[in-house]
mmCIF file of C-alpha atoms in Angstrom:
data_model
loop_
_atom_site.group_PDB
_atom_site.id
_atom_site.type_symbol
_atom_site.label_atom_id
_atom_site.label_comp_id
_atom_site.label_asym_id
_atom_site.label_seq_id
_atom_site.Cartn_x
_atom_site.Cartn_y
_atom_site.Cartn_z
ATOM 1 C CA MET A 10 -132.337 -21.694 -99.241
ATOM 2 C CA GLY A 11 -133.905 -25.162 -98.249
ATOM 3 C CA ASN A 12 -133.573 -26.737 -101.637
ATOM 4 C CA ILE A 13 -130.489 -25.320 -102.108
ATOM 5 C CA ILE A 14 -129.035 -27.042 -99.005
ATOM 6 C CA LYS A 15 -131.037 -30.425 -99.764
ATOM 7 C CA ALA A 16 -129.377 -30.279 -103.264
ATOM 8 C CA LEU A 17 -125.791 -29.778 -102.005
ATOM 9 C CA GLU A 18 -126.162 -32.433 -99.363
ATOM 10 C CA LEU A 19 -127.078 -34.883 -102.300
ATOM 11 C CA CYS A 20 -123.041 -33.791 -103.301
ATOM 12 C CA LYS A 21 -121.979 -36.435 -100.873
ATOM 13 C CA TRP A 22 -122.362 -38.960 -103.660
ATOM 14 C CA ALA A 23 -119.491 -36.570 -105.350
ATOM 15 C CA PRO A 24 -116.587 -39.763 -105.926
ATOM 16 C CA SER A 25 -113.422 -39.400 -103.380
ATOM 17 C CA GLY A 26 -110.352 -41.350 -103.299
ATOM 18 C CA GLY A 27 -110.878 -44.277 -100.232
ATOM 19 C CA ASN A 28 -114.242 -42.556 -99.609
ATOM 20 C CA THR A 29 -112.820 -39.852 -98.034
ATOM 21 C CA GLN A 30 -115.506 -37.560 -98.419
ATOM 22 C CA PRO A 31 -112.911 -34.569 -97.325
ATOM 23 C CA TRP A 32 -114.844 -31.638 -98.100
ATOM 24 C CA ALA A 33 -116.384 -28.479 -96.512
ATOM 25 C CA ILE A 34 -119.298 -26.625 -98.375
ATOM 26 C CA ALA A 35 -120.385 -22.486 -97.550
ATOM 27 C CA ILE A 36 -122.918 -20.892 -98.828
ATOM 28 C CA GLU A 37 -121.759 -17.483 -99.721
ATOM 29 C CA GLU A 38 -124.428 -15.600 -100.885
ATOM 30 C CA LEU A 39 -128.145 -16.276 -101.748
ATOM 31 C CA THR A 40 -130.392 -13.752 -103.656
ATOM 32 C CA ASP A 41 -133.411 -14.168 -106.085
ATOM 33 C CA ASP A 42 -131.053 -14.637 -108.597
ATOM 34 C CA SER A 43 -127.447 -15.561 -107.663
ATOM 35 C CA LEU A 44 -126.192 -18.020 -105.499
ATOM 36 C CA THR A 45 -122.126 -18.073 -103.957
ATOM 37 C CA ILE A 46 -120.434 -20.996 -103.049
ATOM 38 C CA ASN A 47 -117.452 -22.151 -101.444
ATOM 39 C CA LEU A 48 -115.412 -25.259 -101.782
ATOM 40 C CA SER A 49 -112.993 -26.170 -99.734
ATOM 41 C CA LEU A 50 -111.120 -29.102 -97.960
ATOM 42 C CA SER A 51 -112.184 -30.118 -94.459
ATOM 43 C CA LYS A 52 -109.430 -29.250 -91.747
ATOM 44 C CA GLN A 53 -109.222 -33.191 -90.647
ATOM 45 C CA CYS A 54 -107.918 -33.781 -93.943
ATOM 46 C CA LYS A 55 -104.318 -32.114 -93.851
ATOM 47 C CA LYS A 56 -104.022 -33.952 -90.313
ATOM 48 C CA ASN A 57 -104.027 -37.579 -92.460
ATOM 49 C CA ASP A 58 -101.887 -36.650 -94.467
ATOM 50 C CA ILE A 59 -100.420 -40.057 -95.578
ATOM 51 C CA LEU A 60 -98.302 -41.182 -98.324
ATOM 52 C CA MET A 61 -101.425 -42.341 -100.549
ATOM 53 C CA GLU A 62 -103.095 -39.004 -100.199
ATOM 54 C CA ALA A 63 -100.082 -37.701 -102.462
ATOM 55 C CA TYR A 64 -99.344 -33.983 -100.244
ATOM 56 C CA GLY A 65 -102.621 -33.195 -100.684
ATOM 57 C CA ALA A 66 -103.066 -33.878 -104.424
ATOM 58 C CA GLY A 67 -105.747 -37.119 -103.405
ATOM 59 C CA ALA A 68 -107.827 -34.298 -101.739
ATOM 60 C CA LEU A 69 -107.445 -31.426 -104.798
ATOM 61 C CA TYR A 70 -108.475 -34.195 -107.203
ATOM 62 C CA SER A 71 -111.873 -34.898 -104.969
ATOM 63 C CA LEU A 72 -112.507 -31.175 -104.880
ATOM 64 C CA GLY A 73 -112.397 -31.174 -108.456
ATOM 65 C CA THR A 74 -115.294 -33.977 -108.515
ATOM 66 C CA LEU A 75 -117.242 -32.002 -106.101
ATOM 67 C CA SER A 76 -117.510 -28.986 -108.115
ATOM 68 C CA GLN A 77 -118.723 -30.853 -110.635
ATOM 69 C CA THR A 78 -121.414 -32.574 -109.088
ATOM 70 C CA VAL A 79 -122.524 -29.235 -107.594
ATOM 71 C CA LYS A 80 -123.062 -28.030 -111.106
ATOM 72 C CA LYS A 81 -124.588 -30.833 -111.902
ATOM 73 C CA ILE A 82 -126.996 -30.807 -109.101
ATOM 74 C CA LEU A 83 -127.728 -27.074 -108.946
ATOM 75 C CA SER A 84 -128.562 -27.514 -112.895
ATOM 76 C CA LYS A 85 -131.788 -29.444 -112.224
ATOM 77 C CA LEU A 86 -133.148 -26.292 -109.588
ATOM 78 C CA GLY A 87 -132.367 -24.052 -112.508
ATOM 79 C CA TRP A 88 -129.098 -22.567 -111.388
ATOM 80 C CA GLU A 89 -126.137 -22.249 -114.271
ATOM 81 C CA ILE A 90 -122.758 -21.890 -113.498
ATOM 82 C CA SER A 91 -121.329 -18.306 -114.124
ATOM 83 C CA GLN A 92 -118.200 -18.343 -112.683
ATOM 84 C CA ASP A 93 -115.432 -20.727 -111.479
ATOM 85 C CA GLN A 94 -112.398 -19.536 -109.680
ATOM 86 C CA PHE A 95 -109.918 -22.066 -108.217
ATOM 87 C CA PHE A 96 -107.883 -20.076 -105.095
ATOM 88 C CA THR A 97 -104.444 -21.353 -105.261
ATOM 89 C CA GLN A 98 -102.435 -21.576 -102.101
ATOM 90 C CA GLU A 99 -98.974 -22.959 -100.650
ATOM 91 C CA SER A 100 -100.233 -25.842 -99.494
ATOM 92 C CA ALA A 101 -102.891 -27.729 -101.344
ATOM 93 C CA TYR A 102 -104.823 -28.306 -98.429
ATOM 94 C CA GLU A 103 -105.487 -24.587 -98.207
ATOM 95 C CA CYS A 104 -106.925 -24.633 -101.907
ATOM 96 C CA CYS A 105 -110.289 -23.763 -102.620
ATOM 97 C CA ALA A 106 -113.116 -22.917 -105.065
ATOM 98 C CA VAL A 107 -115.597 -20.472 -105.759
ATOM 99 C CA LEU A 108 -118.569 -21.124 -107.554
ATOM 100 C CA LYS A 109 -120.996 -18.377 -108.578
ATOM 101 C CA PHE A 110 -124.466 -18.982 -110.198
ATOM 102 C CA VAL A 111 -127.576 -17.551 -111.468
ATOM 103 C CA GLN A 112 -131.024 -18.827 -111.894
ATOM 104 C CA THR A 113 -132.044 -18.970 -115.510
ATOM 105 C CA GLN A 114 -135.250 -20.472 -114.447
ATOM 106 C CA LYS A 115 -137.028 -22.115 -111.745
ATOM 107 C CA LEU A 116 -137.378 -25.898 -112.118
ATOM 108 C CA SER A 117 -139.067 -28.027 -109.287
ATOM 109 C CA PRO A 118 -136.715 -30.876 -108.451
ATOM 110 C CA VAL A 119 -137.365 -34.719 -108.398
ATOM 111 C CA TRP A 120 -135.334 -35.259 -105.774
ATOM 112 C CA SER A 121 -134.996 -39.534 -106.015
ATOM 113 C CA ASP A 122 -134.296 -39.344 -109.712
ATOM 114 C CA ILE A 123 -131.310 -36.613 -108.679
ATOM 115 C CA GLU A 124 -130.592 -39.081 -106.252
ATOM 116 C CA ASN A 125 -130.657 -42.175 -108.072
ATOM 117 C CA MET A 126 -128.212 -40.487 -110.568
ATOM 118 C CA LEU A 127 -125.938 -40.186 -108.461
ATOM 119 C CA GLN A 128 -126.103 -43.005 -106.410
ATOM 120 C CA ASP A 129 -125.636 -44.656 -110.269
ATOM 121 C CA ARG A 130 -122.635 -43.264 -110.290
ATOM 122 C CA ARG A 131 -120.974 -45.580 -107.782
ATOM 123 C CA SER A 132 -117.100 -47.163 -108.139
ATOM 124 C CA ASN A 133 -118.080 -50.508 -110.016
ATOM 125 C CA ARG A 134 -115.349 -53.001 -109.236
ATOM 126 C CA ASN A 135 -116.891 -56.166 -110.689
ATOM 127 C CA LEU A 136 -115.944 -57.589 -113.958
ATOM 128 C CA TYR A 137 -116.733 -55.680 -116.963
ATOM 129 C CA LEU A 138 -117.435 -57.025 -120.367
ATOM 130 C CA ARG A 139 -114.566 -56.801 -122.865
ATOM 131 C CA THR A 140 -116.452 -55.171 -125.841
ATOM 132 C CA PRO A 141 -114.572 -52.451 -127.189
ATOM 133 C CA LEU A 142 -115.721 -48.374 -126.681
ATOM 134 C CA ALA A 143 -118.221 -47.286 -129.007
ATOM 135 C CA GLU A 144 -116.696 -44.348 -131.209
ATOM 136 C CA ARG A 145 -119.521 -42.000 -130.057
ATOM 137 C CA THR A 146 -118.104 -42.146 -126.390
ATOM 138 C CA LYS A 147 -114.115 -41.706 -127.623
ATOM 139 C CA LYS A 148 -115.170 -38.818 -129.192
ATOM 140 C CA ASP A 149 -117.146 -37.526 -126.317
ATOM 141 C CA LEU A 150 -114.570 -38.006 -124.009
ATOM 142 C CA SER A 151 -112.146 -36.394 -126.451
ATOM 143 C CA ASN A 152 -114.752 -33.451 -126.643
ATOM 144 C CA LEU A 153 -114.941 -33.166 -123.098
ATOM 145 C CA LEU A 154 -111.158 -31.653 -123.278
ATOM 146 C CA SER A 155 -112.124 -28.764 -124.908
ATOM 147 C CA LYS A 156 -113.321 -27.546 -121.340
ATOM 148 C CA TYR A 157 -109.590 -27.972 -119.978
ATOM 149 C CA PRO A 158 -107.184 -27.070 -122.377
ATOM 150 C CA LYS A 159 -104.560 -28.060 -119.071
ATOM 151 C CA LEU A 160 -105.235 -31.811 -119.699
ATOM 152 C CA LYS A 161 -104.746 -34.152 -122.451
ATOM 153 C CA LEU A 162 -106.893 -37.869 -122.441
ATOM 154 C CA ASP A 163 -105.195 -41.233 -123.934
ATOM 155 C CA ILE A 164 -107.840 -43.736 -124.132
ATOM 156 C CA HIS A 165 -106.039 -47.148 -123.881
ATOM 157 C CA GLU A 166 -107.125 -50.061 -125.622
ATOM 158 C CA ALA A 167 -104.891 -52.212 -127.629
ATOM 159 C CA THR A 168 -101.917 -51.197 -124.700
ATOM 160 C CA ARG A 169 -104.242 -51.710 -121.648
ATOM 161 C CA ASN A 170 -102.872 -54.923 -120.715
ATOM 162 C CA LYS A 171 -99.401 -53.785 -120.795
ATOM 163 C CA VAL A 172 -100.120 -50.458 -118.961
ATOM 164 C CA ALA A 173 -101.877 -53.176 -116.318
ATOM 165 C CA GLY A 174 -98.661 -54.852 -116.320
ATOM 166 C CA ILE A 175 -96.124 -51.569 -115.535
ATOM 167 C CA LEU A 176 -98.806 -50.409 -112.756
ATOM 168 C CA ALA A 177 -99.125 -54.025 -111.048
ATOM 169 C CA ARG A 178 -95.549 -53.285 -109.834
ATOM 170 C CA ILE A 179 -96.472 -50.586 -107.560
ATOM 171 C CA GLU A 180 -98.965 -52.167 -106.052
ATOM 172 C CA THR A 181 -96.700 -54.450 -105.294
ATOM 173 C CA ILE A 182 -94.573 -51.702 -103.273
ATOM 174 C CA ARG A 183 -97.754 -50.487 -102.218
ATOM 175 C CA CYS A 184 -98.495 -53.788 -100.113
ATOM 176 C CA GLN A 185 -95.014 -54.654 -99.196
ATOM 177 C CA ASN A 186 -94.281 -51.657 -97.781
ATOM 178 C CA GLN A 187 -94.695 -52.058 -94.193
ATOM 179 C CA ARG A 188 -95.988 -47.834 -93.708
ATOM 180 C CA MET A 189 -98.218 -48.077 -96.910
ATOM 181 C CA SER A 190 -99.563 -51.752 -96.216
ATOM 182 C CA LYS A 191 -101.105 -50.520 -93.380
ATOM 183 C CA GLU A 192 -102.511 -47.463 -94.631
ATOM 184 C CA PHE A 193 -103.715 -49.702 -97.154
ATOM 185 C CA LEU A 194 -105.220 -51.357 -94.637
ATOM 186 C CA SER A 195 -106.616 -48.813 -92.709
ATOM 187 C CA GLU A 196 -108.611 -47.605 -95.915
ATOM 188 C CA ILE A 197 -110.535 -50.803 -95.768
ATOM 189 C CA HIS A 198 -113.621 -51.642 -93.170
ATOM 190 C CA PHE A 199 -115.055 -54.772 -92.443
ATOM 191 C CA ALA A 200 -117.456 -53.414 -90.461
ATOM 192 C CA PRO A 201 -120.642 -50.976 -91.806
ATOM 193 C CA SER A 202 -118.871 -47.566 -91.701
ATOM 194 C CA GLN A 203 -119.574 -44.067 -93.623
ATOM 195 C CA THR A 204 -115.903 -43.586 -94.822
ATOM 196 C CA GLY A 205 -113.505 -45.677 -96.192
ATOM 197 C CA LEU A 206 -113.921 -48.610 -98.405
ATOM 198 C CA PRO A 207 -116.468 -51.514 -97.159
ATOM 199 C CA TYR A 208 -114.937 -54.506 -98.071
ATOM 200 C CA LYS A 209 -118.025 -56.065 -99.577
ATOM 201 C CA THR A 210 -117.585 -53.136 -102.487
ATOM 202 C CA LEU A 211 -113.791 -54.648 -103.174
ATOM 203 C CA SER A 212 -115.021 -57.293 -105.487
ATOM 204 C CA GLN A 213 -111.963 -59.463 -104.125
ATOM 205 C CA ALA A 214 -112.241 -63.122 -104.118
ATOM 206 C CA PHE A 215 -113.457 -64.698 -100.508
ATOM 207 C CA TRP A 216 -109.832 -65.941 -99.784
ATOM 208 C CA SER A 217 -108.482 -62.327 -100.466
ATOM 209 C CA ILE A 218 -111.040 -61.268 -98.054
ATOM 210 C CA ALA A 219 -109.724 -63.385 -95.768
ATOM 211 C CA ILE A 220 -106.399 -62.426 -95.793
ATOM 212 C CA MET A 221 -106.620 -59.069 -95.565
ATOM 213 C CA LYS A 222 -108.798 -59.615 -92.394
ATOM 214 C CA LEU A 223 -105.869 -61.501 -90.660
ATOM 215 C CA TRP A 224 -103.451 -59.079 -92.022
ATOM 216 C CA LYS A 225 -105.810 -56.010 -90.424
ATOM 217 C CA LYS A 226 -105.857 -58.388 -87.102
ATOM 218 C CA ALA A 227 -101.713 -58.960 -86.996
ATOM 219 C CA THR A 228 -100.173 -56.701 -89.366
ATOM 220 C CA TRP A 229 -96.806 -58.708 -88.883
ATOM 221 C CA LEU A 230 -98.641 -61.824 -90.677
ATOM 222 C CA ARG A 231 -98.124 -59.585 -94.016
ATOM 223 C CA PHE A 232 -94.896 -60.643 -94.739
ATOM 224 C CA ILE A 233 -95.784 -64.596 -94.379
ATOM 225 C CA PHE A 234 -98.333 -64.040 -96.925
ATOM 226 C CA PHE A 235 -96.298 -61.839 -99.077
ATOM 227 C CA VAL A 236 -93.421 -64.461 -99.546
ATOM 228 C CA GLY A 237 -95.576 -66.390 -101.654
ATOM 229 C CA GLY A 238 -98.893 -64.414 -102.756
ATOM 230 C CA GLN A 239 -97.434 -60.857 -103.717
ATOM 231 C CA TRP A 240 -99.861 -61.987 -106.802
ATOM 232 C CA ILE A 241 -103.179 -61.253 -104.899
ATOM 233 C CA PHE A 242 -103.140 -57.769 -104.889
ATOM 234 C CA ARG A 243 -101.400 -57.765 -108.502
ATOM 235 C CA TYR A 244 -103.771 -59.738 -110.021
ATOM 236 C CA MET A 245 -107.405 -59.216 -108.267
ATOM 237 C CA ALA A 246 -106.567 -55.156 -108.057
ATOM 238 C CA VAL A 247 -105.216 -54.794 -111.066
ATOM 239 C CA ASP A 248 -104.375 -56.990 -113.874
ATOM 240 C CA ARG A 249 -107.816 -58.745 -113.648
ATOM 241 C CA PRO A 250 -109.901 -55.545 -113.615
ATOM 242 C CA ILE A 251 -108.095 -53.791 -116.134
ATOM 243 C CA TYR A 252 -107.816 -56.782 -118.581
ATOM 244 C CA HIS A 253 -111.773 -57.449 -117.650
ATOM 245 C CA SER A 254 -113.124 -53.627 -119.447
ATOM 246 C CA SER A 255 -113.526 -52.335 -122.840
ATOM 247 C CA ALA A 256 -110.375 -49.179 -122.108
ATOM 248 C CA LEU A 257 -108.081 -48.294 -119.628
ATOM 249 C CA VAL A 258 -108.324 -44.588 -119.856
ATOM 250 C CA THR A 259 -105.546 -41.811 -118.685
ATOM 251 C CA ILE A 260 -106.154 -38.261 -117.739
ATOM 252 C CA GLN A 261 -102.989 -36.057 -117.756
ATOM 253 C CA ALA A 262 -101.598 -32.778 -116.528
ATOM 254 C CA GLN A 263 -99.141 -30.972 -118.730
ATOM 255 C CA GLU A 264 -98.075 -28.960 -115.345
ATOM 256 C CA LEU A 265 -97.567 -29.789 -111.903
ATOM 257 C CA ASP A 266 -99.987 -27.111 -109.887
ATOM 258 C CA HIS A 267 -102.369 -27.135 -107.921
ATOM 259 C CA GLU A 268 -105.262 -26.173 -110.661
ATOM 260 C CA SER A 269 -103.794 -29.039 -112.762
ATOM 261 C CA ILE A 270 -105.078 -31.147 -109.977
ATOM 262 C CA TYR A 271 -108.369 -29.907 -109.392
ATOM 263 C CA GLN A 272 -109.030 -30.008 -113.327
ATOM 264 C CA VAL A 273 -108.004 -33.569 -113.590
ATOM 265 C CA GLY A 274 -110.821 -34.275 -110.633
ATOM 266 C CA GLN A 275 -113.275 -31.984 -112.696
ATOM 267 C CA TYR A 276 -112.691 -34.155 -115.523
ATOM 268 C CA LEU A 277 -113.109 -37.371 -114.076
ATOM 269 C CA CYS A 278 -116.469 -36.185 -112.690
ATOM 270 C CA ASP A 279 -117.538 -35.286 -116.206
ATOM 271 C CA SER A 280 -116.917 -38.021 -117.960
ATOM 272 C CA TRP A 281 -118.090 -40.395 -115.368
ATOM 273 C CA PHE A 282 -121.422 -38.511 -116.106
ATOM 274 C CA LEU A 283 -120.965 -39.055 -119.825
ATOM 275 C CA LEU A 284 -119.956 -42.582 -119.175
ATOM 276 C CA GLY A 285 -123.094 -43.353 -117.274
ATOM 277 C CA GLU A 286 -125.629 -41.592 -119.435
ATOM 278 C CA GLN A 287 -124.093 -44.424 -122.329
ATOM 279 C CA ALA A 288 -124.570 -47.149 -119.922
ATOM 280 C CA TYR A 289 -121.025 -47.749 -119.195
ATOM 281 C CA ASP A 290 -119.875 -48.185 -115.611
ATOM 282 C CA VAL A 291 -116.202 -46.673 -114.172
ATOM 283 C CA GLN A 292 -113.489 -47.961 -111.898
ATOM 284 C CA VAL A 293 -111.015 -45.279 -110.799
ATOM 285 C CA PHE A 294 -107.215 -46.270 -110.038
ATOM 286 C CA GLY A 295 -105.138 -43.833 -107.688
ATOM 287 C CA LEU A 296 -101.729 -45.768 -108.378
ATOM 288 C CA PRO A 297 -100.111 -42.874 -110.267
ATOM 289 C CA ILE A 298 -101.016 -40.841 -107.350
ATOM 290 C CA PHE A 299 -98.684 -43.160 -105.197
ATOM 291 C CA SER A 300 -96.511 -43.065 -107.673
ATOM 292 C CA LEU A 301 -96.263 -38.981 -107.728
ATOM 293 C CA LEU A 302 -95.856 -38.698 -104.370
ATOM 294 C CA SER A 303 -93.272 -41.632 -103.939
ATOM 295 C CA LEU A 304 -90.886 -39.541 -105.978
ATOM 296 C CA LEU A 305 -91.994 -36.307 -104.968
ATOM 297 C CA HIS A 306 -92.934 -36.225 -101.071
ATOM 298 C CA PRO A 307 -90.476 -34.819 -98.580
ATOM 299 C CA ASN A 308 -90.649 -38.072 -96.577
ATOM 300 C CA ALA A 309 -90.277 -40.278 -99.141
ATOM 301 C CA LYS A 310 -86.568 -41.486 -98.513
ATOM 302 C CA GLN A 311 -87.558 -42.271 -95.102
ATOM 303 C CA ILE A 312 -90.484 -44.150 -96.059
ATOM 304 C CA LEU A 313 -89.818 -46.070 -99.531
ATOM 305 C CA SER A 314 -86.571 -48.200 -99.590
ATOM 306 C CA GLY A 315 -84.005 -47.962 -102.432
ATOM 307 C CA LYS A 316 -85.560 -51.009 -103.962
ATOM 308 C CA ASP A 317 -89.064 -49.500 -104.087
ATOM 309 C CA ARG A 318 -87.406 -45.992 -105.098
ATOM 310 C CA ASN A 319 -85.792 -47.715 -108.350
ATOM 311 C CA ILE A 320 -89.080 -49.767 -108.975
ATOM 312 C CA LEU A 321 -90.817 -46.238 -109.128
ATOM 313 C CA LEU A 322 -88.109 -44.924 -111.377
ATOM 314 C CA GLN A 323 -88.241 -48.044 -114.188
ATOM 315 C CA THR A 324 -92.025 -47.549 -113.894
ATOM 316 C CA GLN A 325 -91.903 -43.941 -114.892
ATOM 317 C CA THR A 326 -89.356 -44.509 -117.693
ATOM 318 C CA GLU A 327 -91.888 -47.545 -119.106
ATOM 319 C CA LEU A 328 -94.449 -45.454 -118.476
ATOM 320 C CA ASN A 329 -93.483 -42.498 -120.508
ATOM 321 C CA LYS A 330 -92.750 -44.597 -123.258
ATOM 322 C CA LEU A 331 -96.592 -45.028 -123.769
ATOM 323 C CA GLY A 332 -97.239 -41.255 -123.202
ATOM 324 C CA ILE A 333 -97.830 -41.318 -119.422
ATOM 325 C CA ASP A 334 -96.046 -38.868 -117.135
ATOM 326 C CA ILE A 335 -96.115 -40.147 -113.574
ATOM 327 C CA THR A 336 -94.116 -36.860 -112.738
ATOM 328 C CA LYS A 337 -97.295 -34.383 -113.243
ATOM 329 C CA PRO A 338 -100.597 -34.867 -112.252
ATOM 330 C CA CYS A 339 -103.052 -37.850 -113.572
ATOM 331 C CA LEU A 340 -105.736 -40.465 -112.668
ATOM 332 C CA MET A 341 -106.625 -43.505 -114.802
ATOM 333 C CA PHE A 342 -110.057 -45.149 -114.759
ATOM 334 C CA ARG A 343 -111.124 -48.288 -116.449
ATOM 335 C CA CYS A 344 -114.700 -48.572 -118.314
ATOM 336 C CA GLY A 345 -117.281 -50.704 -119.826
ATOM 337 C CA ILE A 346 -120.249 -52.440 -119.107
ATOM 338 C CA ALA A 347 -120.299 -54.386 -115.524
ATOM 339 C CA LYS A 348 -121.418 -58.122 -115.562
ATOM 340 C CA LYS A 349 -122.577 -57.562 -112.168
ATOM 341 C CA GLU A 350 -124.258 -54.048 -110.311
ATOM 342 C CA ALA A 351 -122.086 -52.401 -108.152
ATOM 343 C CA LEU A 352 -123.035 -51.985 -104.280
ATOM 344 C CA LEU A 353 -123.811 -48.626 -102.524
ATOM 345 C CA THR A 354 -120.788 -47.282 -100.652
ATOM 346 C CA PRO A 355 -121.750 -45.476 -97.764
ATOM 347 C CA ARG A 356 -121.686 -41.833 -97.362
ATOM 348 C CA LYS A 357 -121.605 -39.449 -94.090
ATOM 349 C CA PRO A 358 -123.369 -36.057 -94.198
ATOM 350 C CA LEU A 359 -121.343 -33.456 -95.729
ATOM 351 C CA ASN A 360 -120.037 -30.198 -93.560
ATOM 352 C CA ILE A 361 -122.496 -27.847 -94.990
ATOM 353 C CA SER A 362 -122.198 -23.762 -93.706
ATOM 354 C CA VAL A 363 -124.337 -20.516 -94.079
ATOM 355 C CA PHE A 364 -122.691 -17.201 -94.104
ATOM 356 C CA LYS A 365 -125.219 -14.527 -93.499
ATOM 357 C CA ASN A 366 -123.717 -10.825 -92.526
ATOM 358 C CA SER A 367 -120.181 -12.429 -92.662
ATOM 359 C CA GLN A 368 -120.873 -14.418 -89.269
ATOM 360 C CA PRO A 369 -121.031 -18.245 -90.037
ATOM 361 C CA GLN A 370 -124.390 -20.238 -88.963
ATOM 362 C CA ILE A 371 -122.863 -23.740 -88.793
ATOM 363 C CA ARG A 372 -125.988 -25.996 -89.756
ATOM 364 C CA GLU A 373 -126.158 -29.194 -87.760
ATOM 365 C CA GLN A 374 -125.359 -32.396 -89.972
ATOM 366 C CA ILE A 375 -128.045 -34.621 -90.664
#
């Protein structure tokens, strides 16, 4: 049990949107050769539903990345997955996954190696070399899809800058809209924090960080800066990083359902491990999540102006021509060899519980 809990504690390094880490883990059964774990979303997650959360889609993506991280780490202890069940509910926040393992061999874990493997999978927002992806890498990414029949993959090389230009419009909406920009700024922390995005990890220019600090202190200033400075985040957050990369990749589900969203997160995590083993860095773009929500969220009309919605519809049309449907679950990430190592983003301890004789015993968080 001690090794299992220690392994699960390292799963805090699984990637999540905005570094929110919205998870809860429960060990439901442990015998000499079998293990059952329940993965769910924290109760706080639903309370914090915001436009960028995509009505629970962002959290479900993260649940998928946690699932694959748990499998990867427990395999280092000799536990192999025997069953991965996803239980869908009406609300995305009520969905959960049950993972069942069998112990095929008893391995002595090297904790430092496992932790380094996970920490190296940090989101690198620095500029990448523009060297094209190796053919082997593209083939490996495509082969991963055999595990996920509901998904498809597009690797944008020649068209990546065109896609970036279209996505940049979405970034403008996010920054210009009063509520959206407030939520965007709430994700960024200018002091040490275990959740959210520390500003040092954003790889923004000094003057860009200075402006964000001003917006944080006096949000009414954002409108003054946006008159002549809308291009700042379009260029710094979308155009520039995508241009300086090997490729932009789209993971696309065929249907709009909770299990498909969960699988997109699983594929993201698998591909991240694969790319890391081949010395590539990764940065995820959640802008398609925002687009999906903006068109479908029941409160969208109260949050977005008619101009915003028209831009999103135009964006949807143009991306459709490139084979991307933002009304279906999708994520994007850029990959390449980074020019500079990424900073390590802090993580908070996971909420891990052990169920014994149907009575939950909540373990204190370390």
